[in-house]
PDB file of C-alpha atoms in Angstrom:
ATOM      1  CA  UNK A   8      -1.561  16.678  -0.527  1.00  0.00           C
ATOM      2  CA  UNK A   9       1.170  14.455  -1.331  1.00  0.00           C
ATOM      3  CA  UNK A  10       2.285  13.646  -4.619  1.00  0.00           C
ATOM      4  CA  UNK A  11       5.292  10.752  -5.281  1.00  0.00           C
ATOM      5  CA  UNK A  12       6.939  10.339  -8.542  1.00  0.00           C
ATOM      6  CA  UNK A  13       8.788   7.009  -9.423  1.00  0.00           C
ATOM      7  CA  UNK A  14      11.266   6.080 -12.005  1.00  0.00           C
ATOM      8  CA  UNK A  15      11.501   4.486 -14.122  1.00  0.00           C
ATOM      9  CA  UNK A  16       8.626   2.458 -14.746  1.00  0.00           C
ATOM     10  CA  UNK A  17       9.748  -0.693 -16.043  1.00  0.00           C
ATOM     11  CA  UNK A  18      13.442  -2.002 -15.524  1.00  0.00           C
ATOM     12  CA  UNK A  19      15.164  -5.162 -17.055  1.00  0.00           C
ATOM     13  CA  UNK A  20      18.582  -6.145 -15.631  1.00  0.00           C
ATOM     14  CA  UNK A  21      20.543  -8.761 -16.074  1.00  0.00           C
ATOM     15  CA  UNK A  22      20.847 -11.702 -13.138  1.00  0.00           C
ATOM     16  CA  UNK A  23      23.806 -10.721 -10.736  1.00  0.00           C
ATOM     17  CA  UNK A  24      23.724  -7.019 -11.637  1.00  0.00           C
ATOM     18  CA  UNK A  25      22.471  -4.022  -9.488  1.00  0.00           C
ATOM     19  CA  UNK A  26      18.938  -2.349  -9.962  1.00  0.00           C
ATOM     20  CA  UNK A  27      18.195   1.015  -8.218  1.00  0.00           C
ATOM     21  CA  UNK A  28      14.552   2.972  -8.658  1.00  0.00           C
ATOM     22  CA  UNK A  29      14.080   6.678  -7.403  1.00  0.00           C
ATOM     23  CA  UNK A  30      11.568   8.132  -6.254  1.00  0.00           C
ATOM     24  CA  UNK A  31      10.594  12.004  -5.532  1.00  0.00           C
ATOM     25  CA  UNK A  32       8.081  13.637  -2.957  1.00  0.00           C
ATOM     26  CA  UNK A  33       6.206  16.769  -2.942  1.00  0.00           C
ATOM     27  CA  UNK A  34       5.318  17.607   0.876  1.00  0.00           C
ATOM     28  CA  UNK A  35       8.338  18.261   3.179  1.00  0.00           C
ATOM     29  CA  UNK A  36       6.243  16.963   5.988  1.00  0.00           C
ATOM     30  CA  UNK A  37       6.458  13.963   5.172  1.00  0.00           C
ATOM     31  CA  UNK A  38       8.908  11.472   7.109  1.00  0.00           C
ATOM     32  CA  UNK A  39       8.158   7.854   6.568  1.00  0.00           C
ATOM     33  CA  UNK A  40       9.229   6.305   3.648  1.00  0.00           C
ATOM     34  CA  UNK A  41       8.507   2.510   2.863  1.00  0.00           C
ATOM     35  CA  UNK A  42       8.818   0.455  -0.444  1.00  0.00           C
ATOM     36  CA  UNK A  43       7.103  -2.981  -1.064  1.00  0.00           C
ATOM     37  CA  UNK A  44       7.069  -5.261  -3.622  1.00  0.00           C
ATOM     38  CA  UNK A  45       3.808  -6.803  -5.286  1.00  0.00           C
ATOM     39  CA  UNK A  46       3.384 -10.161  -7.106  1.00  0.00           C
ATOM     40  CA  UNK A  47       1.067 -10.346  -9.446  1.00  0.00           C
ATOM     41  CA  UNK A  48      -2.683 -10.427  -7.598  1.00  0.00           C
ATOM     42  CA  UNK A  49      -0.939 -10.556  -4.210  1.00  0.00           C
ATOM     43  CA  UNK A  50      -0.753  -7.921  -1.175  1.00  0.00           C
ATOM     44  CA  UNK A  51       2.323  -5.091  -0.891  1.00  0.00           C
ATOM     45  CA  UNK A  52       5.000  -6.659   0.852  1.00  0.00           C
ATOM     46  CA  UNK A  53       7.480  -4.323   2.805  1.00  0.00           C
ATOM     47  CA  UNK A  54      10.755  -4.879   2.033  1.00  0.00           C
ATOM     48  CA  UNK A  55      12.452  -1.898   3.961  1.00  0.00           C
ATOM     49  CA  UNK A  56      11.429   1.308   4.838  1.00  0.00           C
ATOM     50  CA  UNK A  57      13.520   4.535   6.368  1.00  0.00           C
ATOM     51  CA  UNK A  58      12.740   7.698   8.231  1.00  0.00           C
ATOM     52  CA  UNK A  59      13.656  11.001   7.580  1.00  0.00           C
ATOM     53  CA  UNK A  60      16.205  10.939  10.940  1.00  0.00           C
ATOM     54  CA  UNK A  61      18.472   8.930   8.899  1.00  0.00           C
ATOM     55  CA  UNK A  62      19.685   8.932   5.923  1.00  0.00           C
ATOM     56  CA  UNK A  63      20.344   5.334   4.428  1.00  0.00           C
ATOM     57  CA  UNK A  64      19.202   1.932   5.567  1.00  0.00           C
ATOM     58  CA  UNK A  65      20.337  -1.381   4.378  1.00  0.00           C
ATOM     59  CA  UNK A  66      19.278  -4.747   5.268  1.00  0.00           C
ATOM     60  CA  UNK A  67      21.196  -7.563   3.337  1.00  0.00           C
ATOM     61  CA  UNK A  68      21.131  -6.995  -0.609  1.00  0.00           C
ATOM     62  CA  UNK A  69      18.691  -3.767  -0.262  1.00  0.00           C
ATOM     63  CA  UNK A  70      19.295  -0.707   0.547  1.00  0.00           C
ATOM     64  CA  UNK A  71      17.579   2.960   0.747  1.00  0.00           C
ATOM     65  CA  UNK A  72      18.947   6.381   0.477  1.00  0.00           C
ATOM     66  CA  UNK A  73      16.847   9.703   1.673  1.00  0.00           C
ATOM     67  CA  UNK A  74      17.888  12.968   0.290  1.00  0.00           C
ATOM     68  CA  UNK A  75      15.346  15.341   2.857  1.00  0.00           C
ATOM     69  CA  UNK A  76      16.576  18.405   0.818  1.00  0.00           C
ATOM     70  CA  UNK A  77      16.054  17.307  -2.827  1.00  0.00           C
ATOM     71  CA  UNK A  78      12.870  15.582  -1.518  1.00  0.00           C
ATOM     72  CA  UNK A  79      14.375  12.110  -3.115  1.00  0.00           C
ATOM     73  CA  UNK A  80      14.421   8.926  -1.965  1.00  0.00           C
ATOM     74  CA  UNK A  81      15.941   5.573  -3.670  1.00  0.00           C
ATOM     75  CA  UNK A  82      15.989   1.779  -3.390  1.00  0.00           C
ATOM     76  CA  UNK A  83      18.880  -0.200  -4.501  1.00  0.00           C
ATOM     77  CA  UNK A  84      18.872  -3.666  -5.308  1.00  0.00           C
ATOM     78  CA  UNK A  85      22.510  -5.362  -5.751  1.00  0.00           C
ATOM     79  CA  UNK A  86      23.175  -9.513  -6.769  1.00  0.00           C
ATOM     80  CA  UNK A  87      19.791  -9.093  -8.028  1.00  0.00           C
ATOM     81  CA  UNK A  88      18.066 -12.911  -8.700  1.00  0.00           C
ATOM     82  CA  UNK A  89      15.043 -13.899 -10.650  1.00  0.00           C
ATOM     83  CA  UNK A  90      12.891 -14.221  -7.397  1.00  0.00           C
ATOM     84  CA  UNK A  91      13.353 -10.253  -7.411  1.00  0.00           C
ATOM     85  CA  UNK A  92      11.482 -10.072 -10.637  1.00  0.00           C
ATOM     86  CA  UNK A  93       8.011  -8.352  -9.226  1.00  0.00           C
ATOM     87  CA  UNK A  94       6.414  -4.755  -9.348  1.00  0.00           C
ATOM     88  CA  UNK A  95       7.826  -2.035  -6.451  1.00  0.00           C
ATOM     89  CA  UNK A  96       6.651   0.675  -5.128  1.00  0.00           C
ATOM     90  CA  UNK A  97       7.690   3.689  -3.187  1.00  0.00           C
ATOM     91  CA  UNK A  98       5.512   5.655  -0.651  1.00  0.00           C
ATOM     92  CA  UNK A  99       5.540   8.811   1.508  1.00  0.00           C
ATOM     93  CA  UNK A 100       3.483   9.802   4.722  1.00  0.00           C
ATOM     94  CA  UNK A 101       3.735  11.406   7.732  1.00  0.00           C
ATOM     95  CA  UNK A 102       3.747   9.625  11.202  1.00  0.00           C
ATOM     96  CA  UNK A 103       3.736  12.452  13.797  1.00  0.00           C
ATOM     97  CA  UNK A 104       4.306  10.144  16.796  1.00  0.00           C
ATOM     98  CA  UNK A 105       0.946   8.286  16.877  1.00  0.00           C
ATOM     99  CA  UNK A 106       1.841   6.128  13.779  1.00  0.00           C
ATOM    100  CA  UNK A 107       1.851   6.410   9.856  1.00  0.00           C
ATOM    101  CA  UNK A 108      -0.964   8.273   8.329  1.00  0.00           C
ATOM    102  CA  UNK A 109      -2.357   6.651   5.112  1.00  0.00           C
ATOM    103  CA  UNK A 110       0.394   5.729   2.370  1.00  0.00           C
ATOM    104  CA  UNK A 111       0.769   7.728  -0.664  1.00  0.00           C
ATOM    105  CA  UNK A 112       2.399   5.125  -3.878  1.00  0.00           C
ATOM    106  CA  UNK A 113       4.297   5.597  -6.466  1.00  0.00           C
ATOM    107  CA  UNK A 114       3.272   4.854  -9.591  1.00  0.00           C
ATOM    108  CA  UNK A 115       5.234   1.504  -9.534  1.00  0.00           C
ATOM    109  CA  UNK A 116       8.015   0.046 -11.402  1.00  0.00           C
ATOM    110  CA  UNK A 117       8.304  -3.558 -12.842  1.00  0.00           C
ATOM    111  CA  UNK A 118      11.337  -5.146 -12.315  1.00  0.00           C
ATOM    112  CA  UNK A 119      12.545  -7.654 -14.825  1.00  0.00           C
ATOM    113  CA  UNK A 120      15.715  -9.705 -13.767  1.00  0.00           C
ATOM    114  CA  UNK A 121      16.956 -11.831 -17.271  1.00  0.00           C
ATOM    115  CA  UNK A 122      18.931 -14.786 -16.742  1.00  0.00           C
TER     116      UNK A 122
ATOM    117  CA  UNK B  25       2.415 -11.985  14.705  1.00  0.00           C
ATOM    118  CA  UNK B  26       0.464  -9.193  12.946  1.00  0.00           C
ATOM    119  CA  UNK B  27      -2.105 -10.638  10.580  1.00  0.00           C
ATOM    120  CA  UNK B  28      -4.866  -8.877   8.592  1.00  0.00           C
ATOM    121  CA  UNK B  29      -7.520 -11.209   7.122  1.00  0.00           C
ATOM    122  CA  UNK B  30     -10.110  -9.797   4.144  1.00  0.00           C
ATOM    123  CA  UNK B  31     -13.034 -11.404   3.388  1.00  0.00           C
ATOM    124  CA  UNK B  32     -14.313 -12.202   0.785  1.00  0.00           C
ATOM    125  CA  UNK B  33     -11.164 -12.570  -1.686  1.00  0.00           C
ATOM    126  CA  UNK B  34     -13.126 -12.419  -4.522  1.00  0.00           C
ATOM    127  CA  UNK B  35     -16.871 -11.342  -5.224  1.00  0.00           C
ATOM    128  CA  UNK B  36     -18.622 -10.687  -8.967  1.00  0.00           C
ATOM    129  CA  UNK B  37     -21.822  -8.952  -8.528  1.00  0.00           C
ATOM    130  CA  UNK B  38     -24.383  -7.714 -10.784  1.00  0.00           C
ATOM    131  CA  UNK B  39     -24.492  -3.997 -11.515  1.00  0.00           C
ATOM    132  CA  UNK B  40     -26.540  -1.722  -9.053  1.00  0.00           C
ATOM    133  CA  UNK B  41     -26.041  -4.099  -6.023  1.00  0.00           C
ATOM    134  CA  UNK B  42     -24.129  -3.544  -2.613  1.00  0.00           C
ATOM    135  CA  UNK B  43     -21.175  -5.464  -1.702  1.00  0.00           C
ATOM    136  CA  UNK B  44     -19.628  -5.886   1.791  1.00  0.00           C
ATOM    137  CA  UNK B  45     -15.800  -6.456   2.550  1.00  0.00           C
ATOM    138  CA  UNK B  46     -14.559  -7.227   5.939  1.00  0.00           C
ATOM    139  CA  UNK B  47     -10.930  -6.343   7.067  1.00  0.00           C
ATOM    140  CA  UNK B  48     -10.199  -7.564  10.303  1.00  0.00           C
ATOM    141  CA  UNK B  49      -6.977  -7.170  12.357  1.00  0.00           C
ATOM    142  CA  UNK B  50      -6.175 -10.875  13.694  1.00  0.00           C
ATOM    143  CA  UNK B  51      -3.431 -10.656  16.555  1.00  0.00           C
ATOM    144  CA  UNK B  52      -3.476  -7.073  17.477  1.00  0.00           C
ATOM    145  CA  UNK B  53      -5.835  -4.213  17.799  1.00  0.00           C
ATOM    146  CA  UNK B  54      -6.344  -1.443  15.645  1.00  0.00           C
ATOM    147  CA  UNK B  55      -7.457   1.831  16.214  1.00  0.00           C
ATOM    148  CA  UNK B  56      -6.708   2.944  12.755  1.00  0.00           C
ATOM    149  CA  UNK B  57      -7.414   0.727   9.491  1.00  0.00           C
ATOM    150  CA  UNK B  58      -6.781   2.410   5.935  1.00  0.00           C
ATOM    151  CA  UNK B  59      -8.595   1.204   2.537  1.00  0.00           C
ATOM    152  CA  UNK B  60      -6.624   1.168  -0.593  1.00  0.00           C
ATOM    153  CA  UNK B  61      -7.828   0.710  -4.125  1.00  0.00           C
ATOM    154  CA  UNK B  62      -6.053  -0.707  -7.142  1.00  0.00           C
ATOM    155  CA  UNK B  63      -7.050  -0.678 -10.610  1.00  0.00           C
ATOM    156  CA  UNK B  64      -5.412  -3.582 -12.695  1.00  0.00           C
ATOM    157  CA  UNK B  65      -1.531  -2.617 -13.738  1.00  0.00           C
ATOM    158  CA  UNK B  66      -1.823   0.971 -12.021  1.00  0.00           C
ATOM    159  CA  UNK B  67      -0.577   1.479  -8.230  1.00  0.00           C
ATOM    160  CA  UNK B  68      -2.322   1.481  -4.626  1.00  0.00           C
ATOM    161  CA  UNK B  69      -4.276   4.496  -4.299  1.00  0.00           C
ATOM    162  CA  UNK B  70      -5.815   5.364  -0.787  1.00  0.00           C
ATOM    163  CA  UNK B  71      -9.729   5.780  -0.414  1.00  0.00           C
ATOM    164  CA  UNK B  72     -10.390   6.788   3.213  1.00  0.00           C
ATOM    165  CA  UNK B  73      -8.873   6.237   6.859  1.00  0.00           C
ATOM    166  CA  UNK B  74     -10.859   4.059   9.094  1.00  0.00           C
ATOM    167  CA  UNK B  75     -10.884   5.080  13.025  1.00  0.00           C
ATOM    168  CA  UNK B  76     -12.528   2.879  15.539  1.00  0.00           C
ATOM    169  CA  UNK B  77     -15.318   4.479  17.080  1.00  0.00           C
ATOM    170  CA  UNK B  78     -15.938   7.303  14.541  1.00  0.00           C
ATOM    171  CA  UNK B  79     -16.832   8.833  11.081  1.00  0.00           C
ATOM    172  CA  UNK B  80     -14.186   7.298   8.271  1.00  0.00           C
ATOM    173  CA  UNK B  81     -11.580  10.384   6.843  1.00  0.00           C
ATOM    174  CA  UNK B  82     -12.101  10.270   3.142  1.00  0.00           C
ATOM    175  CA  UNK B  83      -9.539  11.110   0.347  1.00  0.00           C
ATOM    176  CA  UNK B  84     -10.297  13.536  -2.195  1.00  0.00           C
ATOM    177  CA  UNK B  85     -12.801  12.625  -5.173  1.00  0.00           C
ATOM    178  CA  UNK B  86     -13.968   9.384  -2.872  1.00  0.00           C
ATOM    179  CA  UNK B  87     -17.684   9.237  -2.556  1.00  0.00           C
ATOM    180  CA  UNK B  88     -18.101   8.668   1.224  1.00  0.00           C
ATOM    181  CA  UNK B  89     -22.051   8.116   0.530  1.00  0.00           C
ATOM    182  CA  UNK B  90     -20.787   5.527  -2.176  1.00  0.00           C
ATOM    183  CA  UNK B  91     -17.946   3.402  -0.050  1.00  0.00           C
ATOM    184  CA  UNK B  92     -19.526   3.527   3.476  1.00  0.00           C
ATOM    185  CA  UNK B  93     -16.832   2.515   5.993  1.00  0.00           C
ATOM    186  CA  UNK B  94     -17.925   1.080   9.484  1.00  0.00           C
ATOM    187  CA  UNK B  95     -15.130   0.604  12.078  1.00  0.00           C
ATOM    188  CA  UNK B  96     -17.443  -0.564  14.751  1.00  0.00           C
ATOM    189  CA  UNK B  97     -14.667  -2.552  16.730  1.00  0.00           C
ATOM    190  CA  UNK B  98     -10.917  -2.846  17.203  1.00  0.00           C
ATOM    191  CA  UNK B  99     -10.464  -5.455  15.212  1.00  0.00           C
ATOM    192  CA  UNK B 100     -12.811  -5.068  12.476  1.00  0.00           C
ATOM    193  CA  UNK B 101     -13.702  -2.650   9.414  1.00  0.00           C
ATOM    194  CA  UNK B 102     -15.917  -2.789   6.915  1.00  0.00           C
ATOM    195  CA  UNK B 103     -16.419  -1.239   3.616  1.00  0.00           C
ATOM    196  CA  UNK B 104     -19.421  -1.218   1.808  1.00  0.00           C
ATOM    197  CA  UNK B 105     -19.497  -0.395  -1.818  1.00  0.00           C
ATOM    198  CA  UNK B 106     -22.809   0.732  -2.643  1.00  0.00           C
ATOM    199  CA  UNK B 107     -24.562   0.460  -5.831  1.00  0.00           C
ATOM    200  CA  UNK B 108     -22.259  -1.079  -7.574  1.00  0.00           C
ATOM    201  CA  UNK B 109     -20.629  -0.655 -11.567  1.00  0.00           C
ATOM    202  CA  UNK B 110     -18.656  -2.230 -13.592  1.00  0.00           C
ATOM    203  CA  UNK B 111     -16.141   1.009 -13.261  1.00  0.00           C
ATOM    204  CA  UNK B 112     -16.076   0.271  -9.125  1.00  0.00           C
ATOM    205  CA  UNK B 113     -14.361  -3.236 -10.309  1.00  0.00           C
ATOM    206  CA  UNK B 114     -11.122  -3.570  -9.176  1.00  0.00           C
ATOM    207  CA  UNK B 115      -8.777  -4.760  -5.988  1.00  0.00           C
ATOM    208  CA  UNK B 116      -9.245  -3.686  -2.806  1.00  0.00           C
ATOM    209  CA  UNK B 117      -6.536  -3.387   0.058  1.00  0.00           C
ATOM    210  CA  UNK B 118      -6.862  -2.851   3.617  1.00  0.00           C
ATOM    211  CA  UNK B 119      -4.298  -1.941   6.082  1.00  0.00           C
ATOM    212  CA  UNK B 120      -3.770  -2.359   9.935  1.00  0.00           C
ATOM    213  CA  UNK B 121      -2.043  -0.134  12.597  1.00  0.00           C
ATOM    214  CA  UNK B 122      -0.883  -2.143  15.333  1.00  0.00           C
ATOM    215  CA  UNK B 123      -2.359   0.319  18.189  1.00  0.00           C
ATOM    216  CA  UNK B 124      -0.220  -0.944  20.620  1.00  0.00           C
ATOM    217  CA  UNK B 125       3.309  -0.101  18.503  1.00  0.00           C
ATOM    218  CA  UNK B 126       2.460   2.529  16.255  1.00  0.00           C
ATOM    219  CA  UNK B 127       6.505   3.143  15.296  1.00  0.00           C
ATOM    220  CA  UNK B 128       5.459  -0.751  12.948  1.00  0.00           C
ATOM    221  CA  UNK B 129       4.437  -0.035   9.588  1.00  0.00           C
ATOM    222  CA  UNK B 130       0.817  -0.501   9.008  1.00  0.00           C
ATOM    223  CA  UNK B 131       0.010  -4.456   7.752  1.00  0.00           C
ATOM    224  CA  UNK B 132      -1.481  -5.117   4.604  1.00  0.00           C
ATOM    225  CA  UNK B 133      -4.662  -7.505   3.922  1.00  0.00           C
ATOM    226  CA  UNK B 134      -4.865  -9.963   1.290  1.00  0.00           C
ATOM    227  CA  UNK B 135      -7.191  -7.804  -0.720  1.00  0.00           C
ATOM    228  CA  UNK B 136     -10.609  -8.108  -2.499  1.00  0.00           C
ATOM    229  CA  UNK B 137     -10.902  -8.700  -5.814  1.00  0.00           C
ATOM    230  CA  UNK B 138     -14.324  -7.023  -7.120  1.00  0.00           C
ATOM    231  CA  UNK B 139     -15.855  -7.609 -10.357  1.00  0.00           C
ATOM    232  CA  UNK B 140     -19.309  -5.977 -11.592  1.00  0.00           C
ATOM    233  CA  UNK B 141     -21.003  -7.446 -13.994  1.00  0.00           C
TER     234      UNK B 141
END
């Protein structure tokens, strides 16, 4: 099955700076890729997601880059602000035209934006 | 658009007891429902796929006679955790496919906070 790796697990930056976190996959099938943030006791929110037919994405001050061949995939964070402060996760699946199968997470990193 | 309700939020139960969580799929149908678990400070980890209409696809090391999974209609799933202990504590997700636009990401519930006593 699938297996995601996520770095690193905890990040502190400071306000205004740029935070990226990386993420590896195991099974070349797989070609959805979505991240969400979590607040404490709340449900994953998606914040983007990309598939493997492109190979970055960027909506406002996020962004996500897919390497298919390394099997890497990355979220980048720029102007962060203290409202970014949460836990995110990476996932992999495969959607083979009917929709996304189940998710497989990363392990999660916490994201810690000082003031 | 595209709301997933869970109920109950929160349950405590004693040990050895059952304990039923609805997911249901407000403003859209779905064919396919997924249940997540999430032990406190660790990530999402997915338990089975729920299909409308037949027998739930379970993940590795899940105990399908433990966490019985109805998906009776198109809007609902259930998940029954049976027998309860205090190790089954922890927060359970649920996700929607939109049947009708499968290309969406799937729509995550509120979640189910479980605690055995």
């Amino acid at each position: 099955g699938e297996n995601v790796e996520q770095h690193p697990s905890t990040l502190s930056v400071q306000e205004g700076d740029s935070a990226v976190i990386k993420c590896t996959y195991s099974d070349s099938a797989s070609n959805y890729f979505p991240w969400y943030k979590q607040e404490l006791g709340k449900r994953p929110q998606l914040i983007i997601d990309i598939r493997s037919n492109v190979g970055e994405k960027k909506d406002q001050r996020i962004a996500v880059t897919l390497n298919k061949t390394a099997k890497h995939f990355s979220l980048h964070i720029t102007e962060t602000q203290p409202e970014d402060s949460a836990v995110y996760f990476c996932a992999a699946t495969l959607d083979s035209g009917g929709g996304a199968d189940g998710l497989t997470f990363g392990k999660g990193t916490h994201l810690i934006i000082q003031p | 658009g595209a709301v997933v309700s869970q109920h109950p939020s929160w349950v405590i139960c004693k040990s050895g007891t059952s304990v039923k969580i609805e997911c249901r799929s407000l403003d859209f149908q779905a064919t396919t429902m997924f249940w997540y678990r999430q032990f406190p400070k660790q990530s999402l980890m997915l338990m089975a796929t729920s299909n409308e209409g037949s027998k739930a696809t379970y993940e590795q090391g899940v105990e399908k006679d433990k966490f019985l999974i109805n998906h009776a209609s198109l809007t609902l799933s259930t998940l029954t955790v049976t027998s309860a202990h205090p190790e089954d504590s922890s927060f359970y997700i649920c996700s929607a496919r939109d049947s009708s636009r499968p290309q969406e990401t799937q729509y995550f519930g509120p979640g189910t906070r479980l605690l055995v006593l």
